[in-house]
Short mmCIF file of C-alpha atoms and ligand atoms in Angstrom, two decimals:
data_model
loop_
_atom_site.label_atom_id
_atom_site.label_comp_id
_atom_site.label_asym_id
_atom_site.label_seq_id
_atom_site.Cartn_x
_atom_site.Cartn_y
_atom_site.Cartn_z
CA MET A 1 -13.35 -11.77 -15.59
CA SER A 2 -13.93 -15.77 -17.53
CA ALA A 3 -10.02 -16.15 -18.27
CA THR A 4 -9.81 -18.98 -16.18
CA VAL A 5 -10.76 -21.67 -19.04
CA ASP A 6 -7.99 -20.80 -20.48
CA PHE A 7 -5.43 -21.77 -17.89
CA ALA A 8 -3.75 -25.59 -17.82
CA ALA A 9 -1.55 -26.51 -14.59
CA ASP A 10 1.79 -27.77 -16.78
CA GLU A 11 5.06 -25.89 -17.76
CA ALA A 12 4.64 -25.25 -21.20
CA TRP A 13 0.96 -23.66 -20.73
CA ALA A 14 3.01 -21.27 -17.89
CA LEU A 15 5.84 -20.46 -20.11
CA ALA A 16 3.89 -19.75 -22.80
CA ARG A 17 2.02 -17.46 -21.07
CA ASP A 18 4.49 -15.42 -20.23
CA ALA A 19 6.35 -15.60 -23.17
CA ALA A 20 3.37 -13.85 -24.50
CA ASP A 21 2.98 -11.09 -21.78
CA PRO A 22 3.17 -7.78 -22.77
CA LEU A 23 4.81 -6.73 -19.56
CA ALA A 24 7.36 -9.39 -19.47
CA SER A 25 10.29 -7.61 -20.43
CA PHE A 26 9.94 -5.08 -16.79
CA ARG A 27 10.85 -8.36 -14.58
CA SER A 28 14.57 -7.44 -15.78
CA ASP A 29 14.30 -3.72 -15.02
CA PHE A 30 14.34 -5.23 -11.06
CA LEU A 31 17.02 -7.40 -9.11
CA ILE A 32 16.05 -11.02 -8.28
CA PRO A 33 17.19 -12.25 -5.36
CA PRO A 34 19.51 -15.32 -5.50
CA TYR A 35 18.97 -19.15 -5.02
CA GLY A 36 21.67 -21.46 -5.88
CA ASN A 37 22.13 -20.78 -9.37
CA SER A 38 19.11 -19.92 -10.43
CA GLU A 39 16.79 -17.08 -9.03
CA GLN A 40 13.98 -16.91 -5.96
CA VAL A 41 10.60 -17.22 -6.85
CA TYR A 42 9.78 -14.13 -4.48
CA LEU A 43 5.92 -13.60 -3.70
CA CYS A 44 6.52 -11.08 -1.37
CA GLY A 45 6.13 -7.39 -3.10
CA ASN A 46 3.21 -6.91 -0.28
CA SER A 47 6.18 -6.47 2.19
CA LEU A 48 9.06 -5.43 0.58
CA GLY A 49 9.29 -4.76 -2.98
CA LEU A 50 12.88 -5.60 -5.57
CA GLN A 51 15.09 -3.65 -6.02
CA PRO A 52 14.95 -2.00 -9.31
CA ARG A 53 17.80 -1.48 -11.40
CA SER A 54 18.31 2.22 -11.09
CA THR A 55 17.98 2.47 -7.76
CA ARG A 56 21.88 2.25 -7.15
CA GLN A 57 22.99 5.15 -10.21
CA ALA A 58 19.80 7.46 -8.35
CA LEU A 59 21.41 7.35 -5.05
CA ILE A 60 24.87 7.24 -6.35
CA ASP A 61 23.28 11.20 -8.22
CA GLU A 62 22.56 12.53 -5.38
CA LEU A 63 25.98 11.14 -3.48
CA ASP A 64 28.11 13.04 -6.09
CA ASP A 65 25.83 16.05 -6.23
CA TRP A 66 26.85 16.30 -2.55
CA ALA A 67 30.58 15.15 -2.89
CA ALA A 68 30.74 17.99 -5.72
CA LEU A 69 28.56 20.82 -5.00
CA ALA A 70 27.78 20.25 -0.75
CA VAL A 71 25.44 23.03 -0.71
CA GLU A 72 24.75 24.13 -3.77
CA ALA A 73 23.28 21.50 -5.16
CA HIS A 74 19.88 22.30 -3.45
CA PHE A 75 19.75 24.42 -6.10
CA ARG A 76 22.50 23.23 -8.83
CA GLY A 77 21.89 19.65 -8.94
CA LYS A 78 20.78 17.05 -11.65
CA HIS A 79 18.35 16.58 -9.61
CA SER A 80 18.03 20.12 -7.50
CA TRP A 81 17.32 19.16 -3.62
CA MET A 82 15.38 22.12 -2.77
CA PRO A 83 12.47 21.17 -5.16
CA TYR A 84 13.36 17.44 -5.14
CA HIS A 85 9.49 16.29 -4.08
CA GLU A 86 8.53 18.13 -6.81
CA LEU A 87 10.33 15.38 -9.12
CA VAL A 88 7.73 12.93 -7.97
CA ARG A 89 5.04 14.51 -8.11
CA LYS A 90 3.08 14.31 -11.18
CA HIS A 91 3.68 10.31 -11.38
CA LEU A 92 2.33 9.76 -7.44
CA ALA A 93 -0.69 11.36 -8.70
CA GLU A 94 -1.26 9.62 -11.83
CA LEU A 95 -0.84 6.84 -9.70
CA VAL A 96 -3.09 7.41 -6.95
CA GLY A 97 -5.92 9.21 -9.45
CA ALA A 98 -5.23 12.71 -8.04
CA GLN A 99 -4.96 15.82 -8.43
CA SER A 100 -0.89 17.46 -8.20
CA GLY A 101 -1.92 19.52 -5.31
CA GLU A 102 -3.56 16.73 -3.46
CA VAL A 103 -0.30 14.23 -2.92
CA VAL A 104 3.34 15.09 -0.98
CA ALA A 105 6.00 12.80 -0.50
CA MET A 106 6.86 12.48 3.12
CA ASN A 107 7.66 11.03 6.13
CA SER A 108 6.60 7.35 7.18
CA LEU A 109 3.11 5.70 7.25
CA SER A 110 2.06 5.65 10.52
CA MET A 111 3.82 9.07 10.99
CA ASN A 112 1.56 10.54 8.07
CA LEU A 113 -1.30 8.60 9.70
CA HIS A 114 -1.01 11.20 12.84
CA LEU A 115 -0.62 14.05 10.61
CA MET A 116 -3.71 13.35 8.91
CA MET A 117 -5.03 13.03 12.38
CA VAL A 118 -4.32 15.61 13.86
CA SER A 119 -5.95 17.46 11.03
CA PHE A 120 -9.22 15.43 9.93
CA TYR A 121 -9.84 13.89 13.66
CA ARG A 122 -11.69 16.76 15.52
CA PRO A 123 -13.88 14.75 17.68
CA THR A 124 -16.65 16.52 19.94
CA GLN A 125 -18.96 15.57 23.27
CA GLU A 126 -21.44 13.70 20.55
CA ARG A 127 -19.24 12.93 17.76
CA ARG A 128 -16.11 11.30 18.87
CA ALA A 129 -15.57 7.67 17.46
CA ILE A 130 -13.48 6.12 14.61
CA LEU A 131 -14.53 3.29 12.68
CA ILE A 132 -11.97 0.95 11.77
CA GLU A 133 -11.71 -2.66 10.86
CA LYS A 134 -11.33 -5.36 13.48
CA ASN A 135 -7.92 -6.75 13.03
CA ALA A 136 -6.33 -3.42 11.24
CA PHE A 137 -2.57 -3.70 10.82
CA PRO A 138 -1.53 -3.08 15.01
CA SER A 139 0.33 0.97 13.65
CA ASP A 140 -2.97 1.51 12.93
CA ARG A 141 -4.62 0.62 15.82
CA TYR A 142 -2.08 2.34 17.87
CA ALA A 143 -2.13 5.21 16.38
CA VAL A 144 -5.81 4.99 16.22
CA GLU A 145 -6.04 4.69 19.67
CA SER A 146 -2.99 6.72 20.69
CA GLN A 147 -4.79 9.56 19.15
CA ILE A 148 -7.99 8.86 21.03
CA ARG A 149 -6.49 9.47 23.99
CA PHE A 150 -4.59 12.36 23.04
CA HIS A 151 -8.21 14.04 23.38
CA GLY A 152 -9.23 12.90 26.30
CA TYR A 153 -11.61 10.61 25.55
CA ASP A 154 -11.28 6.50 26.11
CA PRO A 155 -11.02 4.00 23.21
CA ALA A 156 -13.97 1.63 24.74
CA THR A 157 -16.26 3.69 23.54
CA ALA A 158 -15.16 5.92 20.48
CA LEU A 159 -13.13 3.00 19.09
CA ILE A 160 -15.50 1.12 17.00
CA GLU A 161 -14.22 -2.25 14.86
CA LEU A 162 -16.53 -4.11 12.16
CA GLU A 163 -16.66 -7.17 12.29
CA GLY A 164 -16.12 -9.39 9.53
CA ASP A 165 -19.58 -10.92 8.93
CA GLU A 166 -17.87 -13.67 5.66
CA VAL A 167 -16.92 -16.81 5.41
CA ASN A 168 -12.60 -16.36 5.70
CA GLY A 169 -13.50 -13.10 8.20
CA THR A 170 -13.54 -10.63 4.86
CA ILE A 171 -15.94 -7.70 5.61
CA SER A 172 -19.00 -7.41 3.14
CA GLN A 173 -20.46 -3.94 2.15
CA ALA A 174 -23.69 -4.50 4.24
CA VAL A 175 -21.97 -5.14 7.38
CA ILE A 176 -20.11 -1.43 6.92
CA GLU A 177 -23.49 0.32 5.49
CA ARG A 178 -25.24 -0.99 9.21
CA ALA A 179 -22.33 -0.11 11.45
CA LEU A 180 -22.64 4.07 9.94
CA ASP A 181 -26.54 3.41 10.06
CA GLU A 182 -26.32 2.25 13.79
CA HIS A 183 -23.56 4.30 14.55
CA GLY A 184 -23.16 7.29 11.55
CA ALA A 185 -23.78 10.22 14.62
CA ARG A 186 -21.49 9.44 17.00
CA ILE A 187 -18.42 8.58 14.25
CA ALA A 188 -16.16 11.56 13.51
CA LEU A 189 -13.51 9.57 11.76
CA VAL A 190 -14.32 6.00 9.21
CA LEU A 191 -10.46 4.59 8.80
CA LEU A 192 -10.61 1.53 6.58
CA PRO A 193 -7.45 0.11 4.43
CA GLY A 194 -8.07 0.27 0.26
CA VAL A 195 -6.12 -3.61 0.74
CA GLN A 196 -6.80 -4.64 4.22
CA TYR A 197 -2.64 -6.55 4.55
CA PHE A 198 -4.60 -9.53 6.54
CA THR A 199 -7.22 -11.15 4.11
CA GLY A 200 -6.15 -9.45 1.32
CA GLN A 201 -9.98 -7.71 0.42
CA VAL A 202 -9.88 -4.53 -1.24
CA PHE A 203 -12.19 -2.13 0.04
CA ASP A 204 -14.68 0.13 -2.40
CA LEU A 205 -13.10 3.98 -2.04
CA LYS A 206 -16.35 5.81 -3.00
CA ARG A 207 -19.10 4.10 -2.02
CA ILE A 208 -17.94 4.00 1.42
CA THR A 209 -16.75 7.47 1.46
CA ASP A 210 -20.31 8.62 -0.02
CA LEU A 211 -22.57 6.79 2.53
CA ALA A 212 -20.37 7.67 5.16
CA GLN A 213 -19.98 11.28 4.71
CA ARG A 214 -23.61 11.66 4.69
CA LYS A 215 -23.23 10.30 7.78
CA GLY A 216 -21.04 13.64 8.51
CA CYS A 217 -18.20 11.40 8.73
CA VAL A 218 -14.74 12.59 7.95
CA VAL A 219 -13.00 9.81 6.00
CA GLY A 220 -9.34 8.10 5.96
CA PHE A 221 -7.72 5.75 4.09
CA ASP A 222 -4.85 3.82 4.36
CA LEU A 223 -3.47 2.79 0.92
CA ALA A 224 -0.04 0.70 2.72
CA HIS A 225 -1.53 -2.52 0.03
CA ALA A 226 -3.14 -0.62 -2.43
CA VAL A 227 -0.23 1.84 -3.85
CA GLY A 228 0.58 0.11 -6.73
CA ASN A 229 -1.29 -2.75 -6.75
CA VAL A 230 -4.87 -2.13 -7.16
CA PRO A 231 -5.64 0.68 -9.42
CA VAL A 232 -7.33 4.04 -6.40
CA ASN A 233 -9.31 7.32 -7.88
CA LEU A 234 -8.52 9.06 -5.18
CA HIS A 235 -9.82 12.39 -5.71
CA ASN A 236 -13.11 10.75 -7.03
CA SER A 237 -13.46 8.72 -3.72
CA GLY A 238 -14.05 11.71 -2.36
CA ALA A 239 -11.85 10.73 0.64
CA ASP A 240 -10.59 13.68 2.81
CA PHE A 241 -7.25 12.35 3.24
CA ALA A 242 -4.93 8.98 2.20
CA VAL A 243 -1.72 7.65 3.83
CA TRP A 244 0.08 5.14 2.14
CA CYS A 245 4.37 3.42 2.42
CA SER A 246 6.36 3.15 -0.71
CA TYR A 247 8.39 0.09 0.09
CA LYS A 248 6.05 -2.35 -0.29
CA TYR A 249 4.70 -2.78 -3.84
CA LEU A 250 6.10 1.00 -4.70
CA ASN A 251 9.39 -0.69 -4.51
CA SER A 252 11.33 2.22 -3.07
CA GLY A 253 13.91 0.49 -0.36
CA PRO A 254 13.19 -0.38 3.16
CA GLY A 255 12.00 3.03 4.98
CA ALA A 256 11.16 5.35 1.73
CA VAL A 257 9.50 8.00 2.45
CA ALA A 258 5.63 7.20 2.25
CA GLY A 259 2.72 9.15 0.52
CA CYS A 260 -0.01 11.62 1.64
CA PHE A 261 -3.38 12.81 0.19
CA VAL A 262 -5.26 15.50 0.52
CA HIS A 263 -8.75 15.92 -0.86
CA GLU A 264 -8.50 19.29 -2.80
CA ARG A 265 -11.28 20.61 -1.26
CA HIS A 266 -8.77 20.97 2.47
CA ALA A 267 -6.39 22.73 0.25
CA ARG A 268 -7.25 26.06 1.20
CA ALA A 269 -9.28 24.69 4.32
CA PRO A 270 -7.64 26.58 7.41
CA LEU A 271 -7.31 23.58 9.27
CA PRO A 272 -5.49 22.98 13.05
CA ARG A 273 -1.94 21.25 11.75
CA PHE A 274 1.43 20.34 13.12
CA ALA A 275 3.25 22.36 11.37
CA GLY A 276 6.64 22.96 10.20
CA TRP A 277 9.21 25.19 7.78
CA TRP A 278 8.63 22.90 4.93
CA GLY A 279 4.71 23.40 4.74
CA HIS A 280 4.77 27.22 4.63
CA ASP A 281 4.33 28.42 1.69
CA GLN A 282 7.07 27.92 -0.63
CA SER A 283 7.19 31.64 -1.70
CA THR A 284 8.03 32.89 1.32
CA ARG A 285 9.12 30.24 3.19
CA PHE A 286 12.94 31.84 3.35
CA LYS A 287 12.11 34.68 4.64
CA MET A 288 11.93 33.27 7.42
CA GLY A 289 9.27 34.71 9.00
CA PRO A 290 7.44 34.32 12.57
CA ASP A 291 4.11 33.35 11.14
CA PHE A 292 2.74 30.20 9.48
CA VAL A 293 1.69 30.30 6.18
CA PRO A 294 0.53 26.68 4.59
CA THR A 295 1.11 26.02 1.28
CA PRO A 296 -1.99 25.17 -0.48
CA GLY A 297 -2.61 21.71 -0.94
CA ALA A 298 -1.27 18.23 0.26
CA ASP A 299 2.49 20.36 0.55
CA GLY A 300 1.37 22.27 3.61
CA TRP A 301 1.46 19.21 5.72
CA GLN A 302 4.83 18.56 5.10
CA VAL A 303 6.83 19.29 8.05
CA SER A 304 10.83 19.05 7.69
CA ASN A 305 12.50 19.03 4.14
CA PRO A 306 13.17 15.45 2.63
CA PRO A 307 15.48 12.65 3.12
CA ILE A 308 16.60 12.53 -0.65
CA PHE A 309 18.68 10.01 -0.48
CA ALA A 310 15.16 8.01 0.41
CA LEU A 311 13.21 9.88 -2.04
CA ALA A 312 15.49 9.09 -5.16
CA PRO A 313 14.17 5.38 -5.37
CA LEU A 314 10.82 6.16 -4.77
CA ARG A 315 12.01 9.08 -7.27
CA VAL A 316 13.08 5.98 -9.86
CA SER A 317 10.66 3.03 -9.01
CA LEU A 318 7.29 5.86 -9.71
CA GLU A 319 9.15 5.94 -13.35
CA VAL A 320 8.90 2.67 -14.13
CA PHE A 321 5.20 2.19 -12.72
CA HIS A 322 4.69 5.18 -15.25
CA ARG A 323 6.04 3.39 -17.92
CA ALA A 324 4.29 0.31 -17.11
CA GLY A 325 1.01 1.94 -16.15
CA ILE A 326 -1.27 0.93 -13.30
CA ALA A 327 -4.46 0.04 -15.57
CA ARG A 328 -2.00 -2.80 -17.87
CA LEU A 329 -0.25 -3.88 -14.72
CA ARG A 330 -3.90 -4.49 -13.07
CA GLU A 331 -4.80 -6.44 -16.27
CA LYS A 332 -1.47 -9.01 -15.98
CA SER A 333 -2.62 -8.85 -12.20
CA VAL A 334 -6.29 -10.12 -12.45
CA ALA A 335 -4.49 -12.95 -15.02
CA LEU A 336 -1.30 -13.52 -12.84
CA THR A 337 -3.28 -13.86 -9.76
CA GLY A 338 -6.27 -15.52 -11.46
CA TYR A 339 -4.83 -18.61 -12.03
CA LEU A 340 -2.44 -18.63 -8.90
CA ALA A 341 -5.95 -19.14 -7.16
CA TRP A 342 -7.03 -21.28 -9.75
CA LEU A 343 -4.06 -23.50 -9.29
CA ILE A 344 -4.42 -23.69 -5.80
CA GLU A 345 -8.22 -24.76 -5.77
CA LYS A 346 -7.45 -26.93 -8.43
CA LYS A 347 -4.40 -28.75 -7.34
CA LEU A 348 -3.85 -27.87 -3.52
CA SER A 349 -7.58 -28.40 -2.26
CA GLY A 350 -6.49 -30.50 0.35
CA ILE A 351 -3.61 -28.71 1.76
CA MET A 352 -4.93 -24.98 1.98
CA GLU A 353 -7.99 -22.25 1.49
CA ILE A 354 -7.45 -18.99 0.36
CA VAL A 355 -8.28 -16.64 2.92
CA THR A 356 -8.95 -13.73 0.10
CA PRO A 357 -12.04 -13.27 -1.64
CA ARG A 358 -12.26 -15.01 -5.00
CA ASP A 359 -14.02 -12.45 -6.88
CA ALA A 360 -10.89 -10.73 -8.69
CA ASP A 361 -12.68 -6.96 -8.15
CA ARG A 362 -12.49 -7.29 -4.60
CA ARG A 363 -8.98 -8.41 -4.30
CA GLY A 364 -5.86 -7.50 -5.93
CA CYS A 365 -2.57 -9.81 -6.60
CA GLN A 366 -2.31 -11.05 -3.15
CA LEU A 367 -3.59 -13.94 -1.80
CA SER A 368 -3.97 -14.96 1.21
CA LEU A 369 -3.39 -18.90 2.40
CA ARG A 370 -5.28 -20.67 5.75
CA VAL A 371 -3.35 -24.26 5.93
CA LYS A 372 -5.21 -27.03 6.89
CA GLY A 373 -4.76 -29.46 9.29
CA ASP A 374 -3.22 -29.10 13.28
CA ARG A 375 -1.70 -26.53 14.44
CA GLY A 376 1.87 -25.95 12.88
CA ALA A 377 1.62 -26.92 9.92
CA GLY A 378 1.53 -23.95 8.03
CA ARG A 379 4.77 -22.79 9.31
CA ALA A 380 6.24 -25.84 8.81
CA LEU A 381 5.00 -25.07 5.14
CA PHE A 382 6.15 -21.64 5.52
CA ASP A 383 9.65 -22.80 6.71
CA HIS A 384 9.66 -25.62 3.76
CA LEU A 385 8.79 -23.26 0.38
CA ALA A 386 11.59 -20.93 2.45
CA ALA A 387 14.51 -23.52 2.11
CA ALA A 388 13.09 -24.42 -1.26
CA GLY A 389 13.66 -20.67 -2.24
CA ILE A 390 9.85 -19.85 -2.42
CA ILE A 391 9.18 -16.59 -0.32
CA GLY A 392 5.94 -15.02 0.81
CA ASP A 393 5.52 -14.14 4.38
CA TRP A 394 3.85 -15.35 7.50
CA ARG A 395 1.33 -13.77 9.08
CA GLU A 396 0.31 -15.66 12.65
CA PRO A 397 -1.34 -17.52 13.74
CA ASP A 398 -1.64 -19.54 10.67
CA VAL A 399 -1.34 -17.57 7.21
CA ILE A 400 0.80 -17.24 4.44
CA ARG A 401 1.05 -14.54 2.00
CA VAL A 402 1.78 -14.48 -1.18
CA ALA A 403 1.66 -12.25 -3.94
CA PRO A 404 2.31 -12.25 -7.05
CA THR A 405 2.95 -8.80 -8.74
CA PRO A 406 2.47 -7.97 -11.96
CA LEU A 407 6.07 -6.07 -12.17
CA TYR A 408 7.96 -8.54 -11.79
CA ASN A 409 6.44 -12.19 -11.31
CA ARG A 410 6.11 -14.19 -14.03
CA PHE A 411 2.92 -17.00 -14.15
CA MET A 412 6.11 -19.86 -14.18
CA ASP A 413 6.43 -18.50 -10.17
CA CYS A 414 2.79 -19.70 -9.06
CA LEU A 415 3.24 -22.99 -10.85
CA ARG A 416 6.66 -23.09 -9.50
CA PHE A 417 4.45 -21.97 -5.65
CA VAL A 418 2.03 -24.79 -6.04
CA LEU A 419 4.54 -27.51 -6.81
CA ALA A 420 6.44 -26.75 -4.15
CA VAL A 421 3.64 -26.91 -1.52
CA ARG A 422 2.78 -30.33 -3.33
CA ASP A 423 6.31 -31.73 -3.18
CA TRP A 424 5.88 -30.24 0.79
CA ALA A 425 2.61 -32.41 1.20
CA ARG A 426 3.95 -35.81 -0.58
CA LYS A 427 6.72 -35.49 1.96
CA SER A 428 4.69 -34.78 5.07
C1 PLP B 501 3.27 -1.71 6.37
C2 PLP B 501 1.97 -0.92 6.90
C3 PLP B 501 2.15 -0.01 8.11
C4 PLP B 501 3.26 0.15 8.37
O1 PLP B 501 3.37 1.50 9.04
P1 PLP B 501 5.47 2.14 8.81
O2 PLP B 501 4.82 3.41 9.44
O3 PLP B 501 5.55 2.33 7.73
O4 PLP B 501 6.18 1.37 9.94
C5 PLP B 501 1.46 0.64 8.13
N1 PLP B 501 0.04 0.42 8.69
C6 PLP B 501 -0.55 -0.59 7.48
C7 PLP B 501 -2.05 -0.85 6.92
C8 PLP B 501 0.37 -1.47 6.85
O5 PLP B 501 0.46 -1.66 5.80
#
């Protein structure tokens, strides 16, 4: 991508670029939070995506069906509740590059991670370790440590962490390879992110999977910050499982129903699992027999019947992604975040540095920014921006994350961010 030569740091350029954006109309599918008489510059879709306009009606439809049909809505609703999770399957599979039977929408992310580890983390005396990245998202770390302890092992010896070796703490492929060469024989599970939440670094799912599986390890990915952000091809990656949440880039609302991928080669494998009636073979589920027979594929990991009010927003949000197309979104995203990075380097180099890899292939839309100067400067800047209606998020100890998302952010938003930082630097 050599698009950078075309960039210009002025309003006329940004407005013209927005006007020429083939995906520009998607912004009006979302509710942009107000700021005074105008709108926020919302760069926080990595944390909580904005509400699609279609979400409200989707929820009202389910309330109406409940009111008018009650139990009958399971079979006769506008969107029948019994097979409701089927309504998201096609678009979900398309978004993560999976076969339709490999994905299921259920539970929340950390829960799915636990359910997957019940089946896919099967430690033995010789092979009991889990490999994660250092500074992993806390919930993942807690989940992993608790699984290790649950099996009677000690995280002090059974948890291996990849140390960042690059300038800003990001992790080179060489470090992953070295860890697998050195420890591969005692690693039961490799669990890495698609996009690292703190640094914004993208990991190469297929390369990691190939390497790790050659060493006999099981491979899972947490795609919390990858899904809806960068294209992923889960089936071809060969990963054993993946999990993600839907309230970040997937815009499905706080606590939305999360997702889960189980590779086709495990579709009928007799894996141990924590079972519930919704994972039982659908054709005989309501015979209510005593013996659990799993539905083949990812569906066989369902435990409970799904929360319809939490699935409805996912259903309509995935329709937006289907219409936009993840390839087109990525193309815009590379330019949009490329523009923001270019502006920051050109205009703010004395004020902040970019932690996220500069190469577009190694990042999604998020940039993690470290503010230069004394302790406290970053937090002061963050607060100044928030008061000016420019919303990113703050990660201790010193990082501001901003994520222009291609569905609803504009080139003008990137310029506004940079102008506001300059304004702060001038005053402080
Ligand atoms: C956002 C996020 C979570 C959140 O977990 P929930 O179970 O949805 O509360 C977990 N792990 C990662 C890597 C995340 O980015």
